[in-house]
PDB file of C-alpha atoms in Angstrom:
ATOM      1  CA  MET R   1       0.000   0.000   0.000  1.00 54.00           C
ATOM      2  CA  GLN R   2       1.447   3.397  -1.026  1.00 55.00           C
ATOM      3  CA  ILE R   3       1.804   6.138   1.586  1.00 58.00           C
ATOM      4  CA  GLU R   4      -0.004   8.563  -0.735  1.00 61.00           C
ATOM      5  CA  SER R   5      -3.210   6.655  -0.175  1.00 65.00           C
ATOM      6  CA  PHE R   6      -3.326   7.730   3.519  1.00 68.00           C
ATOM      7  CA  THR R   7      -4.902  11.070   4.549  1.00 74.00           C
ATOM      8  CA  HIS R   8      -2.997  13.547   6.687  1.00 72.00           C
ATOM      9  CA  ALA R   9      -5.114  12.671   9.685  1.00 71.00           C
ATOM     10  CA  GLU R  10      -4.413   8.944   9.251  1.00 70.00           C
ATOM     11  CA  LEU R  11      -0.655   9.534   9.044  1.00 71.00           C
ATOM     12  CA  VAL R  12      -0.697  11.659  12.208  1.00 67.00           C
ATOM     13  CA  ALA R  13      -2.716   8.977  14.019  1.00 70.00           C
ATOM     14  CA  ALA R  14      -0.226   6.285  12.955  1.00 70.00           C
ATOM     15  CA  LEU R  15       2.694   8.357  14.178  1.00 70.00           C
ATOM     16  CA  GLU R  16       1.024   8.969  17.530  1.00 70.00           C
ATOM     17  CA  TRP R  17       0.434   5.212  17.857  1.00 64.00           C
ATOM     18  CA  GLN R  18       4.130   4.504  17.236  1.00 67.00           C
ATOM     19  CA  LEU R  19       5.060   7.079  19.882  1.00 65.00           C
ATOM     20  CA  GLU R  20       2.753   5.351  22.335  1.00 65.00           C
ATOM     21  CA  CYS R  21       4.552   2.085  21.536  1.00 59.00           C
ATOM     22  CA  GLY R  22       7.975   3.643  22.283  1.00 61.00           C
ATOM     23  CA  ALA R  23       9.222   4.369  18.749  1.00 63.00           C
ATOM     24  CA  ASP R  24      10.592   7.847  19.468  1.00 61.00           C
ATOM     25  CA  GLU R  25      12.921   8.371  16.518  1.00 63.00           C
ATOM     26  CA  ALA R  26      13.013   7.671  12.820  1.00 63.00           C
ATOM     27  CA  ILE R  27      15.036   4.803  11.352  1.00 65.00           C
ATOM     28  CA  GLY R  28      17.522   5.747   8.676  1.00 64.00           C
ATOM     29  CA  GLU R  29      18.499   3.898   5.555  1.00 64.00           C
ATOM     30  CA  VAL R  30      21.872   2.837   7.050  1.00 65.00           C
ATOM     31  CA  PRO R  31      22.088   0.899  10.365  1.00 63.00           C
ATOM     32  CA  ALA R  32      23.512   2.980  13.202  1.00 64.00           C
ATOM     33  CA  ASN R  33      25.917   1.591  15.797  1.00 64.00           C
ATOM     34  CA  ARG R  34      24.271   2.571  19.061  1.00 58.00           C
ATOM     35  CA  PHE R  35      27.393   1.585  21.034  1.00 58.00           C
ATOM     36  CA  GLU R  36      29.370   4.368  19.453  1.00 59.00           C
ATOM     37  CA  THR R  37      28.974   8.119  19.961  1.00 51.00           C
ATOM     38  CA  ALA R  38      30.079  10.749  17.502  1.00 50.00           C
ATOM     39  CA  GLY R  39      33.752  11.635  17.997  1.00 52.00           C
ATOM     40  CA  ASN R  40      34.257   9.218  20.890  1.00 55.00           C
ATOM     41  CA  PRO R  41      33.756   5.642  19.794  1.00 53.00           C
ATOM     42  CA  ALA R  42      33.387   3.157  22.600  1.00 52.00           C
ATOM     43  CA  PRO R  43      36.243   0.728  22.926  1.00 54.00           C
ATOM     44  CA  ARG R  44      35.628  -2.413  20.995  1.00 56.00           C
ATOM     45  CA  GLN R  45      35.008  -5.370  23.199  1.00 56.00           C
ATOM     46  CA  THR R  46      36.999  -8.435  22.419  1.00 53.00           C
ATOM     47  CA  PRO R  47      35.955 -11.787  23.708  1.00 50.00           C
ATOM     48  CA  ARG R  48      37.852 -12.858  26.778  1.00 56.00           C
ATOM     49  CA  ARG R  49      40.101 -15.799  26.156  1.00 54.00           C
ATOM     50  CA  THR R  50      39.941 -18.390  28.798  1.00 52.00           C
ATOM     51  CA  ALA R  51      42.768 -20.765  29.527  1.00 53.00           C
ATOM     52  CA  ALA R  52      42.337 -23.971  27.616  1.00 56.00           C
ATOM     53  CA  ALA R  53      41.360 -26.892  29.775  1.00 54.00           C
ATOM     54  CA  PRO R  54      44.249 -29.285  30.160  1.00 56.00           C
ATOM     55  CA  ALA R  55      43.978 -32.239  27.848  1.00 56.00           C
ATOM     56  CA  PRO R  56      43.125 -35.433  29.676  1.00 55.00           C
ATOM     57  CA  ALA R  57      46.148 -37.525  30.421  1.00 57.00           C
ATOM     58  CA  ALA R  58      46.617 -40.218  27.848  1.00 56.00           C
ATOM     59  CA  ALA R  59      45.824 -43.661  29.158  1.00 51.00           C
ATOM     60  CA  PRO R  60      48.918 -45.804  29.498  1.00 50.00           C
ATOM     61  CA  PRO R  61      49.224 -48.204  26.600  1.00 48.00           C
ATOM     62  CA  ARG R  62      47.730 -51.584  27.375  1.00 42.00           C
ATOM     63  CA  PRO R  63      50.161 -54.454  27.146  1.00 44.00           C
ATOM     64  CA  ALA R  64      49.649 -56.693  24.188  1.00 49.00           C
ATOM     65  CA  ALA R  65      47.474 -59.651  25.009  1.00 52.00           C
ATOM     66  CA  SER R  66      49.516 -62.730  25.699  1.00 73.00           C
ATOM     67  CA  GLY R  67      49.009 -65.715  23.476  1.00 87.00           C
ATOM     68  CA  PRO R  68      48.001 -69.129  24.795  1.00 91.00           C
ATOM     69  CA  ALA R  69      51.596 -70.330  24.912  1.00 94.00           C
ATOM     70  CA  GLU R  70      52.643 -67.452  27.184  1.00 94.00           C
ATOM     71  CA  VAL R  71      49.552 -67.788  29.364  1.00 95.00           C
ATOM     72  CA  ALA R  72      50.031 -71.526  29.771  1.00 96.00           C
ATOM     73  CA  ALA R  73      53.745 -71.252  30.483  1.00 96.00           C
ATOM     74  CA  ALA R  74      53.054 -68.785  33.306  1.00 96.00           C
ATOM     75  CA  CYS R  75      50.892 -71.308  35.192  1.00 97.00           C
ATOM     76  CA  ALA R  76      52.853 -72.687  38.123  1.00 97.00           C
ATOM     77  CA  ASP R  77      50.358 -75.357  39.176  1.00 97.00           C
ATOM     78  CA  LEU R  78      47.155 -77.100  38.128  1.00 98.00           C
ATOM     79  CA  ALA R  79      44.918 -74.611  39.937  1.00 97.00           C
ATOM     80  CA  ALA R  80      46.488 -71.719  38.016  1.00 97.00           C
ATOM     81  CA  LEU R  81      46.209 -73.651  34.767  1.00 98.00           C
ATOM     82  CA  LYS R  82      42.520 -74.361  35.325  1.00 97.00           C
ATOM     83  CA  ALA R  83      41.854 -70.689  36.111  1.00 96.00           C
ATOM     84  CA  ALA R  84      43.758 -69.562  33.010  1.00 96.00           C
ATOM     85  CA  MET R  85      41.825 -71.958  30.789  1.00 95.00           C
ATOM     86  CA  THR R  86      38.503 -70.894  32.290  1.00 93.00           C
ATOM     87  CA  GLU R  87      39.276 -67.228  31.576  1.00 92.00           C
ATOM     88  CA  PHE R  88      40.899 -67.769  28.171  1.00 92.00           C
ATOM     89  CA  GLU R  89      39.285 -65.478  25.577  1.00 90.00           C
ATOM     90  CA  GLY R  90      40.720 -67.111  22.483  1.00 90.00           C
ATOM     91  CA  LEU R  91      37.703 -69.402  22.091  1.00 92.00           C
ATOM     92  CA  ALA R  92      35.095 -67.156  23.700  1.00 89.00           C
ATOM     93  CA  ALA R  93      32.250 -68.325  21.455  1.00 88.00           C
ATOM     94  CA  LEU R  94      32.915 -71.979  22.228  1.00 92.00           C
ATOM     95  CA  ARG R  95      33.459 -71.321  25.931  1.00 91.00           C
ATOM     96  CA  THR R  96      30.281 -69.285  26.421  1.00 89.00           C
ATOM     97  CA  GLY R  97      28.262 -71.891  24.536  1.00 91.00           C
ATOM     98  CA  ALA R  98      29.290 -74.607  27.001  1.00 94.00           C
ATOM     99  CA  ARG R  99      27.925 -75.071  30.478  1.00 94.00           C
ATOM    100  CA  SER R 100      31.191 -76.104  32.132  1.00 95.00           C
ATOM    101  CA  THR R 101      34.944 -75.952  31.728  1.00 95.00           C
ATOM    102  CA  VAL R 102      35.824 -79.649  31.871  1.00 97.00           C
ATOM    103  CA  PHE R 103      39.347 -79.633  33.240  1.00 98.00           C
ATOM    104  CA  ALA R 104      40.292 -83.084  34.557  1.00 98.00           C
ATOM    105  CA  ASP R 105      39.442 -85.925  36.923  1.00 98.00           C
ATOM    106  CA  GLY R 106      41.388 -88.467  38.897  1.00 98.00           C
ATOM    107  CA  ASN R 107      44.637 -88.386  40.830  1.00 98.00           C
ATOM    108  CA  PRO R 108      47.223 -85.841  39.546  1.00 98.00           C
ATOM    109  CA  ALA R 109      49.954 -88.026  41.049  1.00 98.00           C
ATOM    110  CA  ALA R 110      48.964 -90.969  38.840  1.00 98.00           C
ATOM    111  CA  ARG R 111      51.544 -92.697  36.686  1.00 97.00           C
ATOM    112  CA  LEU R 112      49.051 -92.865  33.804  1.00 98.00           C
ATOM    113  CA  MET R 113      47.467 -89.828  32.134  1.00 98.00           C
ATOM    114  CA  VAL R 114      44.565 -90.435  29.739  1.00 98.00           C
ATOM    115  CA  ILE R 115      43.749 -87.859  27.049  1.00 98.00           C
ATOM    116  CA  GLY R 116      40.426 -87.884  25.212  1.00 96.00           C
ATOM    117  CA  GLU R 117      39.005 -85.451  22.655  1.00 93.00           C
ATOM    118  CA  ALA R 118      36.271 -83.126  23.984  1.00 94.00           C
ATOM    119  CA  PRO R 119      33.457 -83.246  26.542  1.00 95.00           C
ATOM    120  CA  GLY R 120      30.043 -84.601  25.589  1.00 93.00           C
ATOM    121  CA  ARG R 121      26.662 -83.641  26.961  1.00 93.00           C
ATOM    122  CA  GLU R 122      27.001 -85.499  30.269  1.00 94.00           C
ATOM    123  CA  GLU R 123      30.539 -84.234  30.804  1.00 96.00           C
ATOM    124  CA  ASP R 124      29.435 -80.658  30.102  1.00 96.00           C
ATOM    125  CA  ARG R 125      26.679 -80.943  32.684  1.00 95.00           C
ATOM    126  CA  ALA R 126      28.908 -82.413  35.396  1.00 95.00           C
ATOM    127  CA  GLY R 127      32.155 -80.583  34.576  1.00 96.00           C
ATOM    128  CA  LEU R 128      34.129 -83.858  34.549  1.00 97.00           C
ATOM    129  CA  PRO R 129      35.599 -85.872  31.660  1.00 97.00           C
ATOM    130  CA  PHE R 130      34.387 -89.335  30.665  1.00 97.00           C
ATOM    131  CA  ILE R 131      31.355 -89.816  32.899  1.00 93.00           C
ATOM    132  CA  GLY R 132      28.650 -90.743  30.364  1.00 91.00           C
ATOM    133  CA  ARG R 133      28.257 -94.193  28.827  1.00 94.00           C
ATOM    134  CA  SER R 134      31.691 -93.864  27.228  1.00 94.00           C
ATOM    135  CA  GLY R 135      33.227 -92.918  30.545  1.00 96.00           C
ATOM    136  CA  GLN R 136      31.620 -95.848  32.315  1.00 96.00           C
ATOM    137  CA  LEU R 137      33.067 -98.199  29.714  1.00 97.00           C
ATOM    138  CA  LEU R 138      36.482 -96.540  30.039  1.00 97.00           C
ATOM    139  CA  ASP R 139      36.369 -97.063  33.810  1.00 97.00           C
ATOM    140  CA  ARG R 140      35.635-100.772  33.306  1.00 97.00           C
ATOM    141  CA  MET R 141      38.442-101.074  30.754  1.00 97.00           C
ATOM    142  CA  LEU R 142      40.949 -99.502  33.132  1.00 98.00           C
ATOM    143  CA  ALA R 143      39.666-101.520  36.073  1.00 97.00           C
ATOM    144  CA  ALA R 144      40.401-104.663  34.064  1.00 97.00           C
ATOM    145  CA  ILE R 145      44.108-103.842  34.300  1.00 97.00           C
ATOM    146  CA  GLY R 146      43.964-102.701  37.919  1.00 97.00           C
ATOM    147  CA  LEU R 147      43.604 -98.940  37.444  1.00 98.00           C
ATOM    148  CA  SER R 148      41.021 -96.475  38.750  1.00 98.00           C
ATOM    149  CA  ARG R 149      40.499 -92.727  38.729  1.00 96.00           C
ATOM    150  CA  GLN R 150      39.399 -92.982  42.389  1.00 96.00           C
ATOM    151  CA  ALA R 151      42.618 -94.677  43.519  1.00 97.00           C
ATOM    152  CA  GLU R 152      44.823 -92.787  45.949  1.00 96.00           C
ATOM    153  CA  ASP R 153      47.881 -94.928  45.264  1.00 97.00           C
ATOM    154  CA  PRO R 154      49.663 -93.370  42.251  1.00 96.00           C
ATOM    155  CA  ALA R 155      50.613 -96.845  41.022  1.00 95.00           C
ATOM    156  CA  ALA R 156      46.931 -97.753  40.623  1.00 97.00           C
ATOM    157  CA  ALA R 157      45.593 -94.276  39.834  1.00 98.00           C
ATOM    158  CA  VAL R 158      44.529 -92.611  36.597  1.00 98.00           C
ATOM    159  CA  TYR R 159      44.390 -88.933  35.695  1.00 98.00           C
ATOM    160  CA  ILE R 160      42.025 -88.025  32.837  1.00 98.00           C
ATOM    161  CA  THR R 161      41.676 -84.909  30.683  1.00 98.00           C
ATOM    162  CA  ASN R 162      40.738 -83.888  27.123  1.00 97.00           C
ATOM    163  CA  THR R 163      42.284 -82.007  24.233  1.00 96.00           C
ATOM    164  CA  LEU R 164      39.482 -79.429  24.566  1.00 96.00           C
ATOM    165  CA  PRO R 165      37.842 -78.318  27.841  1.00 97.00           C
ATOM    166  CA  TRP R 166      34.519 -77.202  26.334  1.00 96.00           C
ATOM    167  CA  ARG R 167      31.808 -79.158  24.585  1.00 95.00           C
ATOM    168  CA  PRO R 168      31.524 -78.241  20.880  1.00 93.00           C
ATOM    169  CA  PRO R 169      27.930 -77.535  19.795  1.00 91.00           C
ATOM    170  CA  GLY R 170      26.059 -80.689  18.896  1.00 87.00           C
ATOM    171  CA  ASN R 171      28.997 -82.850  20.006  1.00 86.00           C
ATOM    172  CA  ARG R 172      30.730 -82.135  16.713  1.00 89.00           C
ATOM    173  CA  GLU R 173      34.420 -82.940  16.319  1.00 86.00           C
ATOM    174  CA  PRO R 174      36.702 -80.089  17.446  1.00 88.00           C
ATOM    175  CA  SER R 175      38.045 -77.960  14.608  1.00 90.00           C
ATOM    176  CA  ALA R 176      41.764 -77.707  13.878  1.00 89.00           C
ATOM    177  CA  ASP R 177      41.805 -74.060  14.999  1.00 92.00           C
ATOM    178  CA  GLU R 178      40.118 -74.882  18.303  1.00 93.00           C
ATOM    179  CA  VAL R 179      42.560 -77.669  19.028  1.00 93.00           C
ATOM    180  CA  ALA R 180      45.553 -75.517  18.071  1.00 93.00           C
ATOM    181  CA  ALA R 181      44.421 -72.713  20.401  1.00 94.00           C
ATOM    182  CA  MET R 182      44.264 -75.059  23.397  1.00 96.00           C
ATOM    183  CA  LEU R 183      47.304 -77.199  22.610  1.00 96.00           C
ATOM    184  CA  PRO R 184      49.746 -75.085  24.689  1.00 97.00           C
ATOM    185  CA  PHE R 185      47.475 -75.560  27.698  1.00 97.00           C
ATOM    186  CA  LEU R 186      47.423 -79.313  27.120  1.00 97.00           C
ATOM    187  CA  HIS R 187      51.223 -79.485  26.875  1.00 97.00           C
ATOM    188  CA  ARG R 188      51.515 -77.484  30.096  1.00 98.00           C
ATOM    189  CA  HIS R 189      48.955 -79.789  31.700  1.00 98.00           C
ATOM    190  CA  ILE R 190      51.144 -82.781  30.896  1.00 98.00           C
ATOM    191  CA  GLU R 191      54.247 -81.003  32.228  1.00 97.00           C
ATOM    192  CA  LEU R 192      52.556 -80.192  35.540  1.00 98.00           C
ATOM    193  CA  VAL R 193      51.166 -83.703  36.048  1.00 98.00           C
ATOM    194  CA  ALA R 194      54.392 -85.339  34.852  1.00 97.00           C
ATOM    195  CA  PRO R 195      52.965 -88.830  34.240  1.00 97.00           C
ATOM    196  CA  GLU R 196      55.078 -91.825  33.298  1.00 97.00           C
ATOM    197  CA  VAL R 197      52.839 -92.922  30.409  1.00 98.00           C
ATOM    198  CA  LEU R 198      50.210 -91.300  28.176  1.00 98.00           C
ATOM    199  CA  LEU R 199      47.155 -93.116  26.831  1.00 98.00           C
ATOM    200  CA  LEU R 200      45.493 -91.383  23.862  1.00 98.00           C
ATOM    201  CA  VAL R 201      41.843 -92.277  23.400  1.00 97.00           C
ATOM    202  CA  GLY R 202      40.338 -91.809  19.934  1.00 95.00           C
ATOM    203  CA  SER R 203      41.393 -90.249  16.646  1.00 94.00           C
ATOM    204  CA  SER R 204      41.098 -86.616  17.738  1.00 92.00           C
ATOM    205  CA  ALA R 205      43.530 -87.129  20.613  1.00 95.00           C
ATOM    206  CA  VAL R 206      45.929 -88.981  18.301  1.00 95.00           C
ATOM    207  CA  ARG R 207      45.913 -86.233  15.667  1.00 94.00           C
ATOM    208  CA  THR R 208      46.312 -83.521  18.288  1.00 94.00           C
ATOM    209  CA  MET R 209      49.111 -85.040  20.318  1.00 95.00           C
ATOM    210  CA  LEU R 210      51.035 -86.754  17.533  1.00 94.00           C
ATOM    211  CA  GLN R 211      50.471 -83.934  15.004  1.00 92.00           C
ATOM    212  CA  THR R 212      49.467 -86.390  12.297  1.00 92.00           C
ATOM    213  CA  SER R 213      46.629 -86.834   9.856  1.00 90.00           C
ATOM    214  CA  ASP R 214      46.469 -90.543  10.678  1.00 90.00           C
ATOM    215  CA  GLY R 215      43.403 -91.876  12.434  1.00 89.00           C
ATOM    216  CA  ILE R 216      43.202 -94.297  15.310  1.00 95.00           C
ATOM    217  CA  THR R 217      43.176 -97.345  13.004  1.00 94.00           C
ATOM    218  CA  ARG R 218      46.784 -96.800  11.940  1.00 94.00           C
ATOM    219  CA  ARG R 219      48.107 -95.550  15.270  1.00 95.00           C
ATOM    220  CA  ARG R 220      46.488 -97.743  17.906  1.00 95.00           C
ATOM    221  CA  GLY R 221      48.515-100.450  19.631  1.00 94.00           C
ATOM    222  CA  LYS R 222      51.882 -98.889  18.742  1.00 95.00           C
ATOM    223  CA  TRP R 223      54.277 -97.259  21.168  1.00 97.00           C
ATOM    224  CA  THR R 224      55.639 -93.852  20.304  1.00 96.00           C
ATOM    225  CA  GLU R 225      57.004 -90.888  22.252  1.00 95.00           C
ATOM    226  CA  ILE R 226      56.158 -87.257  22.948  1.00 93.00           C
ATOM    227  CA  ALA R 227      59.108 -85.326  24.367  1.00 88.00           C
ATOM    228  CA  GLY R 228      60.567 -88.569  25.718  1.00 91.00           C
ATOM    229  CA  LEU R 229      57.274 -89.681  27.256  1.00 96.00           C
ATOM    230  CA  PRO R 230      55.971 -93.109  26.124  1.00 97.00           C
ATOM    231  CA  VAL R 231      52.579 -92.903  24.406  1.00 98.00           C
ATOM    232  CA  ILE R 232      50.087 -95.512  23.226  1.00 98.00           C
ATOM    233  CA  ALA R 233      46.674 -95.037  21.626  1.00 98.00           C
ATOM    234  CA  THR R 234      43.488 -97.050  21.635  1.00 98.00           C
ATOM    235  CA  TRP R 235      39.885 -96.892  20.454  1.00 97.00           C
ATOM    236  CA  HIS R 236      37.559 -94.338  21.989  1.00 97.00           C
ATOM    237  CA  PRO R 237      34.943 -96.071  24.186  1.00 97.00           C
ATOM    238  CA  ALA R 238      32.194 -94.456  22.083  1.00 95.00           C
ATOM    239  CA  ALA R 239      33.540 -96.313  19.053  1.00 96.00           C
ATOM    240  CA  LEU R 240      33.516 -99.552  21.038  1.00 97.00           C
ATOM    241  CA  LEU R 241      29.882 -98.985  21.981  1.00 97.00           C
ATOM    242  CA  ARG R 242      29.036 -98.589  18.304  1.00 96.00           C
ATOM    243  CA  ASP R 243      31.198-101.484  17.167  1.00 96.00           C
ATOM    244  CA  PRO R 244      31.756-103.966  20.032  1.00 96.00           C
ATOM    245  CA  ILE R 245      33.873-106.262  17.868  1.00 96.00           C
ATOM    246  CA  ARG R 246      36.742-103.774  18.278  1.00 97.00           C
ATOM    247  CA  LYS R 247      36.858-104.441  22.018  1.00 96.00           C
ATOM    248  CA  ARG R 248      39.314-107.277  21.321  1.00 96.00           C
ATOM    249  CA  GLU R 249      41.769-104.772  19.813  1.00 97.00           C
ATOM    250  CA  ALA R 250      41.227-102.352  22.693  1.00 97.00           C
ATOM    251  CA  TRP R 251      41.938-105.161  25.167  1.00 97.00           C
ATOM    252  CA  ALA R 252      45.199-105.935  23.398  1.00 97.00           C
ATOM    253  CA  ASP R 253      46.161-102.246  23.675  1.00 98.00           C
ATOM    254  CA  LEU R 254      45.390-102.264  27.398  1.00 98.00           C
ATOM    255  CA  LEU R 255      47.527-105.328  27.959  1.00 97.00           C
ATOM    256  CA  MET R 256      50.436-103.540  26.274  1.00 97.00           C
ATOM    257  CA  LEU R 257      49.815-100.589  28.567  1.00 98.00           C
ATOM    258  CA  LYS R 258      49.757-102.795  31.664  1.00 97.00           C
ATOM    259  CA  GLU R 259      52.983-104.483  30.649  1.00 97.00           C
ATOM    260  CA  ARG R 260      54.670-101.087  30.264  1.00 96.00           C
ATOM    261  CA  LEU R 261      53.412 -99.842  33.625  1.00 96.00           C
ATOM    262  CA  ASP R 262      54.495-103.062  35.327  1.00 94.00           C
ATOM    263  CA  GLY R 263      57.985-102.466  33.979  1.00 84.00           C
TER     264      GLY R 263
END
């Protein structure tokens, strides 16, 4: 709307209304700096600089995580080894999927150390190796040559463990990577127990301990050595439950073991 369209009276009324609202001077075409006066400009305010907050101290570098070999070697006794295995993060998915860390059973002073493959369902529930049907058969096999995991006399005692302390899902066979990750712990386990003879039970234990692709068929019933320690292998009790005719071969292996222990 053009200003010419207003009457003189309307313009005066509009001006009086602006005065009532506090508009007491006209606004020019160019913005005026109200902080400055003619001939004596006010000092320009500069923002105050505050001291910079000290940077947070850098966190000390975390030591590189030790590998399984270093962790295992640092274990001075079986209790420390069990704790280290329980806390080992290298196989976190496998460990958290299992109910128990199945460490060992029997007398650590035993002359004979038995090594199986991995815990099954019953072992996972109880936290002990070889206690299901296979374990019951293994106990009877060992009892036939005068040995027992409950024996206090080292000459008649047995100490039992596995290549892997956690049950693989669905009782599957342990993978090569899983076995390799836990092998330093198994070697340290043998060093701490210091048995006179090792009995390997099943193909997985044979492949792990002897570092071979051979199965139990080719390796059972033959003496070999691991770091100067005499070793013999035999059928896994689960295989004997599936195929009882192989019990004759397992009995022959046990007689060889008894002869060696008897000296």
